[in-house]
Short mmCIF file of C-alpha atoms in Angstrom, two decimals:
data_model
loop_
_atom_site.label_atom_id
_atom_site.label_comp_id
_atom_site.label_asym_id
_atom_site.label_seq_id
_atom_site.Cartn_x
_atom_site.Cartn_y
_atom_site.Cartn_z
CA MET W 1 -15.58 108.01 87.70
CA GLY W 2 -19.20 107.17 88.43
CA LYS W 3 -20.14 104.64 91.09
CA LYS W 4 -20.51 101.09 89.95
CA GLY W 5 -24.04 99.68 90.11
CA LYS W 6 -24.90 97.05 92.69
CA LYS W 7 -24.17 93.52 91.64
CA LYS W 8 -27.23 91.45 90.87
CA SER W 9 -27.74 88.51 93.21
CA LYS W 10 -26.65 85.31 91.58
CA GLU W 11 -29.50 83.20 90.21
CA THR W 12 -29.57 79.71 91.64
CA GLY W 13 -31.28 76.49 90.74
CA THR W 14 -31.72 74.65 87.46
CA PRO W 15 -32.70 76.61 84.32
CA ASP W 16 -36.33 75.52 84.83
CA VAL W 17 -36.27 76.75 88.42
CA GLN W 18 -34.66 80.04 87.41
CA LYS W 19 -37.40 80.54 84.83
CA PHE W 20 -40.08 79.54 87.37
CA LYS W 21 -38.82 82.17 89.83
CA LYS W 22 -39.94 84.88 87.39
CA THR W 23 -43.55 83.68 87.34
CA ARG W 24 -46.61 84.82 89.28
CA GLU W 25 -46.95 81.31 90.71
CA PHE W 26 -43.56 81.59 92.44
CA TRP W 27 -44.59 84.92 93.96
CA LEU W 28 -47.80 83.28 95.28
CA LEU W 29 -45.71 80.57 96.95
CA LYS W 30 -43.47 83.13 98.67
CA GLU W 31 -46.51 85.12 99.77
CA CYS W 32 -48.13 82.00 101.29
CA VAL W 33 -45.06 81.36 103.43
CA THR W 34 -44.77 85.01 104.50
CA ILE W 35 -48.42 85.29 105.52
CA GLN W 36 -48.50 81.93 107.30
CA GLU W 37 -45.80 83.10 109.74
CA SER W 38 -48.30 85.49 111.37
CA LEU W 39 -51.53 83.55 110.80
CA PRO W 40 -53.82 83.07 113.81
CA PHE W 41 -55.42 79.75 114.71
CA VAL W 42 -58.98 80.09 113.46
CA ALA W 43 -60.30 77.34 115.77
CA MET W 44 -59.28 78.97 119.06
CA ASP W 45 -57.74 82.45 118.76
CA VAL W 46 -59.70 85.66 119.24
CA LEU W 47 -59.87 87.11 115.74
CA ASP W 48 -60.08 90.86 115.13
CA ASP W 49 -60.47 92.52 111.72
CA LEU W 50 -56.72 92.42 111.06
CA ALA W 51 -56.57 88.69 111.86
CA PHE W 52 -59.46 87.96 109.48
CA MET W 53 -57.70 90.05 106.79
CA LYS W 54 -54.58 87.87 107.15
CA VAL W 55 -56.64 84.68 106.87
CA ALA W 56 -58.50 86.11 103.86
CA ARG W 57 -55.18 86.98 102.19
CA PHE W 58 -53.82 83.47 102.75
CA LEU W 59 -57.01 81.87 101.41
CA ASN W 60 -56.82 84.12 98.37
CA MET W 61 -53.25 82.91 97.67
CA VAL W 62 -54.34 79.28 98.12
CA GLY W 63 -57.29 79.81 95.78
CA LEU W 64 -55.06 81.30 93.08
CA LEU W 65 -52.55 78.45 93.43
CA ALA W 66 -55.38 75.90 93.20
CA GLU W 67 -56.64 77.60 90.06
CA HIS W 68 -53.13 77.68 88.55
CA LEU W 69 -52.59 73.97 89.30
CA GLN W 70 -56.04 73.20 87.88
CA VAL W 71 -57.72 71.96 91.03
CA ASN W 72 -61.01 72.23 89.15
CA THR W 73 -63.83 71.09 91.41
CA LYS W 74 -67.35 72.33 90.84
CA LYS W 75 -68.77 74.63 93.49
CA ASP W 76 -72.22 75.05 91.95
CA TYR W 77 -73.77 74.58 95.39
CA ARG W 78 -72.76 78.18 96.18
CA PHE W 79 -75.15 79.35 93.49
CA ASN W 80 -77.80 76.66 93.95
CA TYR W 81 -78.13 77.26 97.70
CA HIS W 82 -77.87 81.05 97.57
CA HIS W 83 -81.41 82.11 98.49
CA LYS W 84 -83.29 83.69 95.60
CA TYR W 85 -83.97 86.88 97.59
CA LEU W 86 -80.60 87.22 99.34
CA ALA W 87 -78.35 90.16 98.45
CA PRO W 88 -75.92 90.28 96.80
CA THR W 89 -76.57 88.25 93.65
CA PRO W 90 -74.23 85.20 93.70
CA GLN W 91 -71.38 84.63 91.26
CA PHE W 92 -72.29 82.39 88.34
CA PHE W 93 -68.80 80.81 88.24
CA PRO W 94 -67.68 80.77 91.86
CA PHE W 95 -64.17 79.67 92.79
CA GLY W 96 -61.69 80.21 95.61
CA TYR W 97 -62.20 80.23 99.37
CA ASP W 98 -64.18 82.99 101.08
CA VAL W 99 -63.02 83.93 104.60
CA ASP W 100 -66.68 84.50 105.49
CA VAL W 101 -67.11 80.70 105.59
CA ILE W 102 -64.61 80.62 108.49
CA ARG W 103 -66.36 83.57 110.12
CA GLN W 104 -69.70 81.74 109.91
CA ALA W 105 -68.20 78.43 111.11
CA ARG W 106 -66.94 80.21 114.23
CA LEU W 107 -70.39 81.73 114.75
CA VAL W 108 -72.03 78.30 114.46
CA GLN W 109 -69.48 76.85 116.89
CA GLU W 110 -69.95 79.62 119.46
CA LYS W 111 -73.71 80.22 119.36
CA PRO W 112 -76.76 77.92 119.24
CA GLY W 113 -78.41 79.92 116.49
CA ILE W 114 -78.56 83.13 114.49
CA THR W 115 -80.98 86.02 114.96
CA TYR W 116 -82.78 87.74 112.10
CA ASN W 117 -85.38 90.46 112.68
CA GLY W 118 -85.55 89.74 116.40
CA GLN W 119 -86.17 86.01 115.95
CA GLU W 120 -83.59 83.29 116.64
CA TYR W 121 -83.14 80.40 114.22
CA GLN W 122 -81.38 77.33 115.63
CA PHE W 123 -78.44 75.52 114.03
CA ALA W 124 -78.53 71.73 113.99
CA GLU W 125 -76.17 70.12 116.51
CA SER W 126 -74.55 68.16 113.66
CA LEU W 127 -73.56 71.44 111.96
CA ARG W 128 -71.98 72.72 115.18
CA THR W 129 -69.91 69.52 115.45
CA LEU W 130 -68.93 69.80 111.79
CA SER W 131 -67.93 73.46 112.28
CA GLU W 132 -65.59 72.61 115.13
CA LYS W 133 -63.92 69.86 113.06
CA PHE W 134 -63.66 72.10 109.99
CA LEU W 135 -61.90 74.93 111.85
CA LYS W 136 -59.32 72.55 113.32
CA GLU W 137 -58.69 71.05 109.88
CA ILE W 138 -58.27 74.51 108.37
CA ASP W 139 -55.61 75.36 110.96
CA SER W 140 -53.83 72.08 110.27
CA TYR W 141 -53.84 72.46 106.49
CA MET W 142 -52.91 76.15 106.38
CA THR W 143 -49.81 75.20 108.40
CA LYS W 144 -49.15 72.09 106.29
CA ILE W 145 -49.37 73.89 102.95
CA ALA W 146 -46.93 76.63 104.01
CA SER W 147 -44.54 74.17 105.70
CA GLU W 148 -44.35 72.07 102.52
CA ILE W 149 -43.63 75.14 100.39
CA GLU W 150 -41.00 76.84 102.57
CA PRO W 151 -38.18 74.21 102.44
CA ARG W 152 -38.57 73.88 98.67
CA LEU W 153 -38.14 77.66 98.26
CA LYS W 154 -34.92 77.46 100.31
CA ASP W 155 -33.40 74.48 98.48
CA ASP W 156 -34.44 75.61 94.98
CA PHE W 157 -36.88 72.72 94.61
CA ALA W 158 -34.18 70.09 95.10
CA THR W 159 -36.71 67.25 94.76
CA GLY W 160 -37.61 68.58 91.32
CA LEU W 161 -40.05 71.28 90.25
CA LYS W 162 -42.43 68.80 88.65
CA ARG W 163 -42.49 66.61 91.78
CA PHE W 164 -43.11 69.70 93.94
CA LYS W 165 -46.11 70.75 91.86
CA VAL W 166 -47.61 67.25 91.97
CA ASP W 167 -47.25 67.12 95.77
CA LEU W 168 -48.64 70.64 96.21
CA LYS W 169 -51.62 69.85 93.97
CA GLU W 170 -52.39 66.77 96.12
CA ASP W 171 -52.36 68.91 99.28
CA LEU W 172 -54.58 71.54 97.65
CA GLU W 173 -57.03 68.88 96.46
CA ILE W 174 -57.37 67.56 100.03
CA PHE W 175 -57.83 71.14 101.30
CA ASP W 176 -60.41 71.79 98.56
CA GLN W 177 -62.45 68.67 99.38
CA MET W 178 -62.36 69.46 103.09
CA TRP W 179 -63.58 73.00 102.36
CA ILE W 180 -66.35 71.82 100.02
CA LYS W 181 -67.60 69.22 102.50
CA TYR W 182 -68.17 71.85 105.17
CA GLU W 183 -69.28 74.76 103.01
CA GLN W 184 -71.90 72.64 101.24
CA GLU W 185 -73.49 71.65 104.56
CA TYR W 186 -73.35 75.21 105.82
CA VAL W 187 -75.00 76.80 102.75
CA LYS W 188 -77.77 74.18 102.86
CA ALA W 189 -78.45 75.01 106.53
CA ARG W 190 -78.33 78.74 105.80
CA HIS W 191 -80.76 78.31 102.89
CA GLU W 192 -83.27 76.54 105.16
CA ILE W 193 -83.07 79.39 107.69
CA LEU W 194 -83.34 82.12 105.04
CA THR W 195 -86.39 80.41 103.53
CA GLN W 196 -88.11 81.05 106.87
CA VAL W 197 -86.71 84.61 107.09
CA PHE W 198 -88.01 85.51 103.62
CA GLN W 199 -91.34 83.66 103.93
CA GLN W 200 -93.46 86.83 104.08
CA VAL W 201 -91.40 88.44 101.31
CA ASP W 202 -92.01 85.41 99.11
CA ARG W 203 -95.74 85.72 99.75
CA LEU W 204 -95.68 89.38 98.64
CA VAL W 205 -93.65 88.62 95.50
CA THR W 206 -95.96 85.75 94.55
CA LEU W 207 -99.15 87.79 95.06
CA GLU W 208 -97.75 90.74 93.11
CA MET W 209 -96.87 88.45 90.20
CA MET W 210 -100.35 86.87 90.24
CA LEU W 211 -101.93 90.34 90.34
CA THR W 212 -99.86 91.50 87.36
CA GLN W 213 -100.99 88.42 85.41
CA ALA W 214 -104.67 89.09 86.30
CA GLU W 215 -104.27 92.69 85.08
CA GLU W 216 -102.75 91.52 81.80
CA ARG W 217 -105.75 89.17 81.30
CA LEU W 218 -108.12 92.02 82.25
CA ASP W 219 -109.71 89.65 84.77
CA VAL W 220 -111.25 92.39 86.93
CA GLU W 221 -112.71 90.12 89.62
CA ALA W 222 -109.36 88.34 90.12
CA LYS W 223 -107.56 91.70 90.02
CA GLN W 224 -109.67 93.14 92.85
CA ALA W 225 -109.47 89.96 94.94
CA LEU W 226 -105.67 89.87 94.58
CA GLU W 227 -105.37 93.60 95.33
CA ASN W 228 -107.18 92.98 98.61
CA GLU W 229 -105.06 89.95 99.44
CA LEU W 230 -101.83 91.78 98.64
CA VAL W 231 -102.80 94.77 100.78
CA ARG W 232 -103.68 92.49 103.73
CA GLU W 233 -100.25 90.84 103.46
CA ILE W 234 -98.55 94.24 103.19
CA GLU W 235 -100.40 95.43 106.31
CA LYS W 236 -99.34 92.32 108.23
CA PHE W 237 -95.73 92.59 107.01
CA THR W 238 -95.55 96.32 107.87
CA ARG W 239 -96.80 95.73 111.41
CA TYR W 240 -94.22 92.96 111.83
CA LEU W 241 -91.38 95.30 110.85
CA CYS W 242 -92.79 98.54 112.32
CA PRO W 243 -94.53 97.74 115.63
CA ASP W 244 -94.49 101.47 116.47
CA LEU W 245 -97.15 102.29 113.83
CA PRO W 246 -100.70 103.28 114.92
CA HIS W 247 -102.81 100.26 115.94
CA GLU W 248 -105.50 101.07 113.40
CA ASP W 249 -106.68 98.39 110.97
CA PHE W 250 -106.88 99.00 107.23
CA PRO W 251 -110.41 99.23 105.80
CA GLU W 252 -111.62 96.51 103.42
CA ASP W 253 -111.13 96.92 99.65
CA VAL W 254 -108.44 99.62 99.97
CA ILE W 255 -107.28 99.69 96.33
CA PRO W 256 -110.66 99.06 94.62
CA LEU W 257 -112.04 101.94 96.72
CA ALA W 258 -109.09 104.22 95.89
CA GLU W 259 -109.78 103.51 92.20
CA ALA W 260 -113.47 104.25 92.86
CA CYS W 261 -112.53 107.69 94.27
CA ILE W 262 -111.03 108.58 90.88
CA PHE W 263 -114.02 107.13 89.01
CA TYR W 264 -116.49 109.06 91.22
CA GLU W 265 -114.39 112.23 91.26
CA SER W 266 -117.41 114.51 90.78
CA LYS W 267 -118.86 113.20 94.06
CA CYS W 268 -115.59 113.56 96.04
CA THR W 269 -113.96 116.63 97.56
CA GLU W 270 -110.62 117.92 96.26
CA GLU W 271 -108.95 116.74 99.47
CA TRP W 272 -110.35 113.21 99.09
CA LEU W 273 -109.16 113.04 95.47
CA HIS W 274 -105.73 114.28 96.50
CA LEU W 275 -105.46 111.64 99.23
CA ALA W 276 -106.67 108.87 96.90
CA LYS W 277 -104.12 109.82 94.25
CA TYR W 278 -101.30 109.77 96.81
CA LEU W 279 -102.50 106.40 98.07
CA ILE W 280 -102.45 104.99 94.52
CA LYS W 281 -98.96 106.46 93.94
CA ASP W 282 -97.56 104.91 97.15
CA TYR W 283 -99.24 101.60 96.35
CA LEU W 284 -97.79 101.54 92.83
CA GLU W 285 -94.27 102.41 94.03
CA LEU W 286 -94.43 99.60 96.57
CA ARG W 287 -95.72 97.12 93.99
CA ILE W 288 -92.93 97.97 91.55
CA TYR W 289 -90.36 97.56 94.33
CA ILE W 290 -91.81 94.17 95.30
CA SER W 291 -91.78 93.00 91.67
CA LYS W 292 -88.04 93.78 91.46
CA ILE W 293 -87.01 91.96 94.65
CA PRO W 294 -86.00 88.74 92.79
CA GLU W 295 -83.57 90.81 90.70
CA GLU W 296 -82.33 93.40 93.19
CA ARG W 297 -82.41 91.19 96.33
CA LEU W 298 -82.74 92.05 100.03
CA LYS W 299 -80.63 91.99 103.17
CA PRO W 300 -81.97 89.31 105.56
CA GLN W 301 -82.10 91.84 108.41
CA LEU W 302 -85.16 93.31 106.75
CA LYS W 303 -85.08 96.67 108.53
CA GLU W 304 -81.72 97.35 106.87
CA ASN W 305 -83.49 97.61 103.49
CA GLN W 306 -84.11 101.34 103.75
CA GLN W 307 -86.14 101.79 100.57
CA LEU W 308 -88.45 98.90 101.50
CA MET W 309 -89.01 100.37 104.98
CA ARG W 310 -89.74 103.82 103.56
CA LEU W 311 -92.24 102.48 101.00
CA LEU W 312 -94.04 100.32 103.60
CA ARG W 313 -94.39 103.26 106.00
CA SER W 314 -95.54 105.65 103.25
CA PHE W 315 -98.21 103.25 102.03
CA HIS W 316 -99.41 102.57 105.59
CA GLU W 317 -99.72 106.30 106.29
CA SER W 318 -101.53 106.93 102.99
CA VAL W 319 -104.12 104.21 103.70
CA LEU W 320 -104.94 105.60 107.14
CA ALA W 321 -105.04 109.19 105.84
CA SER W 322 -107.58 108.14 103.16
CA ARG W 323 -110.02 106.35 105.48
CA VAL W 324 -112.78 109.00 105.25
CA ALA W 325 -112.61 109.14 101.43
CA LEU W 326 -112.61 105.34 101.14
CA ASP W 327 -115.51 105.08 103.56
CA PHE W 328 -117.54 107.55 101.47
CA VAL W 329 -117.10 105.75 98.12
CA SER W 330 -117.77 102.38 99.79
CA ARG W 331 -121.43 103.48 99.99
CA LEU W 332 -121.65 104.18 96.25
CA PRO W 333 -122.34 101.44 93.67
CA ARG W 334 -119.46 98.94 93.56
CA LEU W 335 -116.91 99.82 90.92
CA ILE W 336 -117.11 96.42 89.22
CA HIS W 337 -120.80 97.13 88.47
CA ALA W 338 -120.28 100.73 87.32
CA LYS W 339 -116.98 100.80 85.39
CA THR W 340 -116.48 99.05 82.05
CA SER W 341 -113.04 100.13 80.80
CA ASN W 342 -109.70 101.84 81.66
CA TRP W 343 -109.14 99.73 84.73
CA MET W 344 -106.24 100.81 86.91
CA THR W 345 -103.26 98.54 86.23
CA LYS W 346 -99.54 98.76 86.96
CA LYS W 347 -98.73 98.91 83.23
CA LEU W 348 -101.26 101.70 82.59
CA LEU W 349 -100.10 103.87 85.49
CA GLU W 350 -96.31 103.39 85.34
CA PRO W 351 -95.75 106.25 82.82
CA ASP W 352 -97.73 108.62 85.10
CA LEU W 353 -95.70 107.49 88.11
CA ARG W 354 -92.40 108.10 86.29
CA TYR W 355 -93.58 111.60 85.39
CA ILE W 356 -94.57 112.32 89.02
CA GLN W 357 -91.20 111.08 90.28
CA LYS W 358 -89.32 113.07 87.65
CA THR W 359 -91.10 116.35 88.46
CA ALA W 360 -91.44 115.88 92.25
CA HIS W 361 -88.56 118.33 92.92
CA LEU W 362 -90.48 121.08 91.07
CA ALA W 363 -93.51 120.86 93.38
#
């Protein structure tokens, strides 16, 4: 005879409870209790990566329970106070509880400020006080939520499943409000700091947009003035991020003169034309990158944006390499008095740039 199969454990509780035990919500409750047993205290313990993973897991369970019990509070501030240049792009319908808020609250509590690009930005004392209070409340409520769930799992929801869900929802609503109160203040403070961090980036994006608009209007005087202003800002920004570059100033009218090299090609040497074309290519690549910053975003530690750093360095090198050619055409009649059509614009040159980039590996 074959061996008899193991007996199934007897189901306990009322029919509603037995049915509830087969749901995802019941599994979330059990998981909350299991995780809480080994949770660290976020206000005082030293937290390594594993500890943060445990806290993140618990917060994820709490977020899913809150969603299931329809703790529907708006968290639009996460989107509204996410800086327009900060990577990654924020969620449009944010919910749940991100462990990074706890990580940042600990940072605010422990340090007077945060450093970006070698410069320290101070936190307000009120935020530090709020951070300390928030972390203690988190510890208290993570313990409270699990301790209210555990006895009900053991006694098969003796007080009634409906009563349990009402009580749990009340606890989650208090937790949610406590979280929102702190996170809202934190993201506001972070937005103020990041506005300072991205100040030069904002200037570049604004100038590039104004330049594009001048090109579309074929307003040549405005185009050349904005080209010069944009290049000056790029030079300043590059020196800020790359202090190791040669201490050699850019000449005046860099881009109008590069365009003049092409216009006066019969008067220039092959080498000068080659250098001018490379300068225009590097300039155009940088402009296109700048124009896409609002969509593709940046890391606030600006040197970590590798493509930005490469484009800034390439353009800087191209300008300095072209000094002799630019100096020569600066003595010829000004382009605005000699040229009447086919002005160099981003829209006109983008197809050529795409071709150059596509065939670069064949060179």
